[in-house]
PDB file of C-alpha atoms in Angstrom:
ATOM      1  CA  UNK A   1      -9.318   2.207   3.265  1.00 70.00           C
ATOM      2  CA  UNK A   2      -5.380   2.543   4.199  1.00 80.00           C
ATOM      3  CA  UNK A   3      -3.995   5.404   5.369  1.00 89.00           C
ATOM      4  CA  UNK A   4      -1.742   7.148   2.807  1.00 91.00           C
ATOM      5  CA  UNK A   5      -2.924   5.722  -0.197  1.00 95.00           C
ATOM      6  CA  UNK A   6      -4.283   8.318  -2.551  1.00 95.00           C
ATOM      7  CA  UNK A   7      -7.899   7.202  -3.224  1.00 94.00           C
ATOM      8  CA  UNK A   8      -7.770   7.336  -6.788  1.00 96.00           C
ATOM      9  CA  UNK A   9      -5.819   3.935  -6.582  1.00 97.00           C
ATOM     10  CA  UNK A  10      -7.971   1.190  -7.093  1.00 96.00           C
ATOM     11  CA  UNK A  11      -7.410  -1.766  -5.685  1.00 96.00           C
ATOM     12  CA  UNK A  12      -6.612  -3.612  -8.891  1.00 97.00           C
ATOM     13  CA  UNK A  13      -3.370  -0.774 -10.024  1.00 98.00           C
ATOM     14  CA  UNK A  14      -2.159  -0.700  -6.603  1.00 97.00           C
ATOM     15  CA  UNK A  15      -2.015  -4.980  -6.908  1.00 97.00           C
ATOM     16  CA  UNK A  16       0.163  -3.884 -10.771  1.00 98.00           C
ATOM     17  CA  UNK A  17       2.054  -1.332  -8.984  1.00 97.00           C
ATOM     18  CA  UNK A  18       3.654  -3.811  -6.777  1.00 96.00           C
ATOM     19  CA  UNK A  19       4.063  -6.335  -9.043  1.00 97.00           C
ATOM     20  CA  UNK A  20       6.105  -4.169 -11.279  1.00 98.00           C
ATOM     21  CA  UNK A  21       9.698  -5.002 -11.626  1.00 96.00           C
ATOM     22  CA  UNK A  22      12.905  -2.771 -11.882  1.00 96.00           C
ATOM     23  CA  UNK A  23      12.360  -1.483 -16.085  1.00 97.00           C
ATOM     24  CA  UNK A  24       8.762  -2.477 -16.632  1.00 98.00           C
ATOM     25  CA  UNK A  25       6.790   0.431 -17.793  1.00 98.00           C
ATOM     26  CA  UNK A  26       2.978   1.230 -17.637  1.00 98.00           C
ATOM     27  CA  UNK A  27       0.738   3.796 -19.430  1.00 98.00           C
ATOM     28  CA  UNK A  28      -0.897   6.442 -18.612  1.00 98.00           C
ATOM     29  CA  UNK A  29      -3.352   6.680 -21.422  1.00 98.00           C
ATOM     30  CA  UNK A  30      -5.300   9.540 -22.625  1.00 98.00           C
ATOM     31  CA  UNK A  31      -9.371   8.739 -23.352  1.00 97.00           C
ATOM     32  CA  UNK A  32      -8.443   8.885 -26.795  1.00 97.00           C
ATOM     33  CA  UNK A  33      -5.677   5.897 -26.587  1.00 98.00           C
ATOM     34  CA  UNK A  34      -6.723   2.460 -28.168  1.00 97.00           C
ATOM     35  CA  UNK A  35      -5.914   0.940 -24.864  1.00 97.00           C
ATOM     36  CA  UNK A  36      -7.661  -2.246 -25.499  1.00 96.00           C
ATOM     37  CA  UNK A  37      -6.760  -3.659 -28.606  1.00 96.00           C
ATOM     38  CA  UNK A  38      -3.274  -2.528 -27.108  1.00 96.00           C
ATOM     39  CA  UNK A  39      -2.664  -4.519 -23.869  1.00 95.00           C
ATOM     40  CA  UNK A  40      -3.570  -8.244 -21.936  1.00 95.00           C
ATOM     41  CA  UNK A  41      -3.367  -5.849 -18.511  1.00 97.00           C
ATOM     42  CA  UNK A  42      -6.353  -3.788 -19.224  1.00 98.00           C
ATOM     43  CA  UNK A  43      -6.872  -1.666 -16.112  1.00 98.00           C
ATOM     44  CA  UNK A  44      -9.285   1.316 -16.183  1.00 97.00           C
ATOM     45  CA  UNK A  45      -9.689   5.042 -14.213  1.00 97.00           C
ATOM     46  CA  UNK A  46     -12.767   6.028 -16.058  1.00 96.00           C
ATOM     47  CA  UNK A  47     -14.046   9.195 -14.738  1.00 97.00           C
ATOM     48  CA  UNK A  48     -10.335  10.253 -14.103  1.00 98.00           C
ATOM     49  CA  UNK A  49      -7.913  12.340 -15.956  1.00 97.00           C
ATOM     50  CA  UNK A  50      -4.233  11.683 -16.410  1.00 98.00           C
ATOM     51  CA  UNK A  51      -2.956  14.671 -14.225  1.00 98.00           C
ATOM     52  CA  UNK A  52      -4.700  13.386 -10.615  1.00 98.00           C
ATOM     53  CA  UNK A  53      -3.334   9.915 -11.412  1.00 98.00           C
ATOM     54  CA  UNK A  54       0.247  10.478 -12.658  1.00 97.00           C
ATOM     55  CA  UNK A  55       0.110  12.377  -8.876  1.00 97.00           C
ATOM     56  CA  UNK A  56      -1.027   9.359  -7.178  1.00 97.00           C
ATOM     57  CA  UNK A  57       0.841   7.470  -8.935  1.00 97.00           C
ATOM     58  CA  UNK A  58       4.090   8.775  -8.657  1.00 95.00           C
ATOM     59  CA  UNK A  59       3.622   8.995  -4.553  1.00 94.00           C
ATOM     60  CA  UNK A  60       4.112   5.381  -4.299  1.00 94.00           C
ATOM     61  CA  UNK A  61       5.838   4.155  -7.556  1.00 93.00           C
ATOM     62  CA  UNK A  62       9.979   5.244  -8.055  1.00 93.00           C
ATOM     63  CA  UNK A  63      11.315   6.275 -11.440  1.00 94.00           C
ATOM     64  CA  UNK A  64      14.056   4.474 -13.006  1.00 94.00           C
ATOM     65  CA  UNK A  65      16.948   6.617 -11.909  1.00 90.00           C
ATOM     66  CA  UNK A  66      19.419   4.356 -14.133  1.00 91.00           C
ATOM     67  CA  UNK A  67      17.371   5.305 -17.404  1.00 91.00           C
ATOM     68  CA  UNK A  68      18.220   8.878 -19.273  1.00 91.00           C
ATOM     69  CA  UNK A  69      14.548   9.124 -19.469  1.00 93.00           C
ATOM     70  CA  UNK A  70      12.581   7.219 -17.527  1.00 95.00           C
ATOM     71  CA  UNK A  71       9.174   9.074 -18.919  1.00 96.00           C
ATOM     72  CA  UNK A  72       8.112   8.769 -22.267  1.00 97.00           C
ATOM     73  CA  UNK A  73       5.791  11.078 -24.183  1.00 97.00           C
ATOM     74  CA  UNK A  74       3.668  10.372 -27.488  1.00 97.00           C
ATOM     75  CA  UNK A  75       5.136  13.109 -29.838  1.00 96.00           C
ATOM     76  CA  UNK A  76       2.869  15.422 -31.861  1.00 96.00           C
ATOM     77  CA  UNK A  77       2.016  14.385 -35.009  1.00 96.00           C
ATOM     78  CA  UNK A  78       4.351  16.278 -37.656  1.00 95.00           C
ATOM     79  CA  UNK A  79       2.125  18.767 -39.119  1.00 95.00           C
ATOM     80  CA  UNK A  80      -0.911  18.861 -36.181  1.00 94.00           C
ATOM     81  CA  UNK A  81      -1.195  22.055 -35.089  1.00 94.00           C
ATOM     82  CA  UNK A  82      -2.763  20.867 -31.718  1.00 93.00           C
ATOM     83  CA  UNK A  83      -1.306  22.510 -28.153  1.00 92.00           C
ATOM     84  CA  UNK A  84      -0.057  20.051 -25.545  1.00 92.00           C
ATOM     85  CA  UNK A  85      -0.466  22.432 -22.302  1.00 92.00           C
ATOM     86  CA  UNK A  86      -0.958  19.245 -20.300  1.00 95.00           C
ATOM     87  CA  UNK A  87       2.558  18.717 -20.796  1.00 95.00           C
ATOM     88  CA  UNK A  88       3.485  21.622 -18.574  1.00 94.00           C
ATOM     89  CA  UNK A  89       1.001  20.120 -16.026  1.00 95.00           C
ATOM     90  CA  UNK A  90       3.076  17.009 -16.280  1.00 95.00           C
ATOM     91  CA  UNK A  91       6.672  18.353 -15.404  1.00 93.00           C
ATOM     92  CA  UNK A  92       5.850  20.724 -12.514  1.00 92.00           C
ATOM     93  CA  UNK A  93       4.044  16.982 -11.368  1.00 94.00           C
ATOM     94  CA  UNK A  94       6.951  14.748 -11.626  1.00 92.00           C
ATOM     95  CA  UNK A  95       9.514  17.650 -11.031  1.00 88.00           C
ATOM     96  CA  UNK A  96       8.052  17.263  -7.101  1.00 83.00           C
ATOM     97  CA  UNK A  97       9.770  13.913  -7.349  1.00 74.00           C
ATOM     98  CA  UNK A  98      12.375  13.817  -9.279  1.00 72.00           C
ATOM     99  CA  UNK A  99      13.881  16.299 -12.740  1.00 69.00           C
ATOM    100  CA  UNK A 100      13.989  13.505 -14.894  1.00 70.00           C
ATOM    101  CA  UNK A 101      14.531  14.140 -18.668  1.00 85.00           C
ATOM    102  CA  UNK A 102      11.187  13.445 -21.161  1.00 92.00           C
ATOM    103  CA  UNK A 103      11.318  11.008 -24.187  1.00 95.00           C
ATOM    104  CA  UNK A 104       9.176  12.049 -27.101  1.00 97.00           C
ATOM    105  CA  UNK A 105       8.367   9.216 -29.040  1.00 98.00           C
ATOM    106  CA  UNK A 106       6.417   8.835 -32.815  1.00 97.00           C
ATOM    107  CA  UNK A 107       3.282   7.858 -31.981  1.00 97.00           C
ATOM    108  CA  UNK A 108       3.592   4.759 -34.080  1.00 97.00           C
ATOM    109  CA  UNK A 109       6.227   3.759 -31.845  1.00 98.00           C
ATOM    110  CA  UNK A 110       4.717   4.835 -29.196  1.00 98.00           C
ATOM    111  CA  UNK A 111       2.128   2.472 -29.504  1.00 98.00           C
ATOM    112  CA  UNK A 112       4.411  -0.290 -30.370  1.00 98.00           C
ATOM    113  CA  UNK A 113       5.705   0.385 -26.746  1.00 98.00           C
ATOM    114  CA  UNK A 114       3.006   0.240 -24.836  1.00 98.00           C
ATOM    115  CA  UNK A 115       2.024  -3.249 -26.236  1.00 98.00           C
ATOM    116  CA  UNK A 116       5.388  -4.204 -24.567  1.00 98.00           C
ATOM    117  CA  UNK A 117       4.644  -2.343 -21.201  1.00 98.00           C
ATOM    118  CA  UNK A 118       3.147  -3.939 -18.119  1.00 98.00           C
ATOM    119  CA  UNK A 119      -0.047  -2.775 -18.054  1.00 98.00           C
ATOM    120  CA  UNK A 120      -2.211   0.145 -19.370  1.00 98.00           C
ATOM    121  CA  UNK A 121      -4.920   2.494 -17.210  1.00 98.00           C
ATOM    122  CA  UNK A 122      -6.787   3.841 -19.419  1.00 98.00           C
ATOM    123  CA  UNK A 123      -8.790   6.880 -18.029  1.00 98.00           C
ATOM    124  CA  UNK A 124     -11.030   9.564 -19.085  1.00 98.00           C
ATOM    125  CA  UNK A 125      -8.575  12.325 -19.639  1.00 98.00           C
ATOM    126  CA  UNK A 126      -9.603  14.758 -22.627  1.00 97.00           C
ATOM    127  CA  UNK A 127      -6.882  16.087 -23.723  1.00 97.00           C
ATOM    128  CA  UNK A 128      -4.658  15.578 -27.055  1.00 96.00           C
ATOM    129  CA  UNK A 129      -1.169  13.702 -26.677  1.00 97.00           C
ATOM    130  CA  UNK A 130      -2.422  13.042 -23.088  1.00 97.00           C
ATOM    131  CA  UNK A 131      -0.244   9.682 -22.727  1.00 98.00           C
ATOM    132  CA  UNK A 132       2.633   9.301 -20.739  1.00 98.00           C
ATOM    133  CA  UNK A 133       4.648   6.144 -20.023  1.00 98.00           C
ATOM    134  CA  UNK A 134       6.611   5.640 -16.930  1.00 97.00           C
ATOM    135  CA  UNK A 135       9.618   2.950 -16.081  1.00 97.00           C
ATOM    136  CA  UNK A 136      10.009   1.740 -12.908  1.00 97.00           C
ATOM    137  CA  UNK A 137      12.448   1.757 -10.715  1.00 95.00           C
ATOM    138  CA  UNK A 138      13.789   1.071  -6.873  1.00 94.00           C
ATOM    139  CA  UNK A 139      13.783   1.519  -3.871  1.00 88.00           C
ATOM    140  CA  UNK A 140      17.233   2.417  -2.825  1.00 81.00           C
ATOM    141  CA  UNK A 141      17.722   0.487   0.964  1.00 80.00           C
TER     142      UNK A 141
END
């Protein structure tokens, strides 16, 4: 164990967060996301939801301040009547670190972007449209 490291962050996830460079992206995926078929670097966070993982990741992970939208969410498919209250939870968590603009990406475009991400973290999140992409920034001196 280490001091100050949220216990939800596995050693494998900590390693990936350290390996990532400026501009690399990581996907925190809900339980319905086809994570295994969309990446060569899959991390499991079974039994956890995205909000608690997002909070832990952002305690260590700088968002890209050079990008207008360092956070992306999968947009609701037109005609789908699902409600997305989890997005408000995400905004509350993110605003404690920095208030960036959030990009809403069409479903299939989100899948394509996820394939290019540095890694995908598969969670047990049950909320629909709960997938989020984070773009890594830099640590300023």
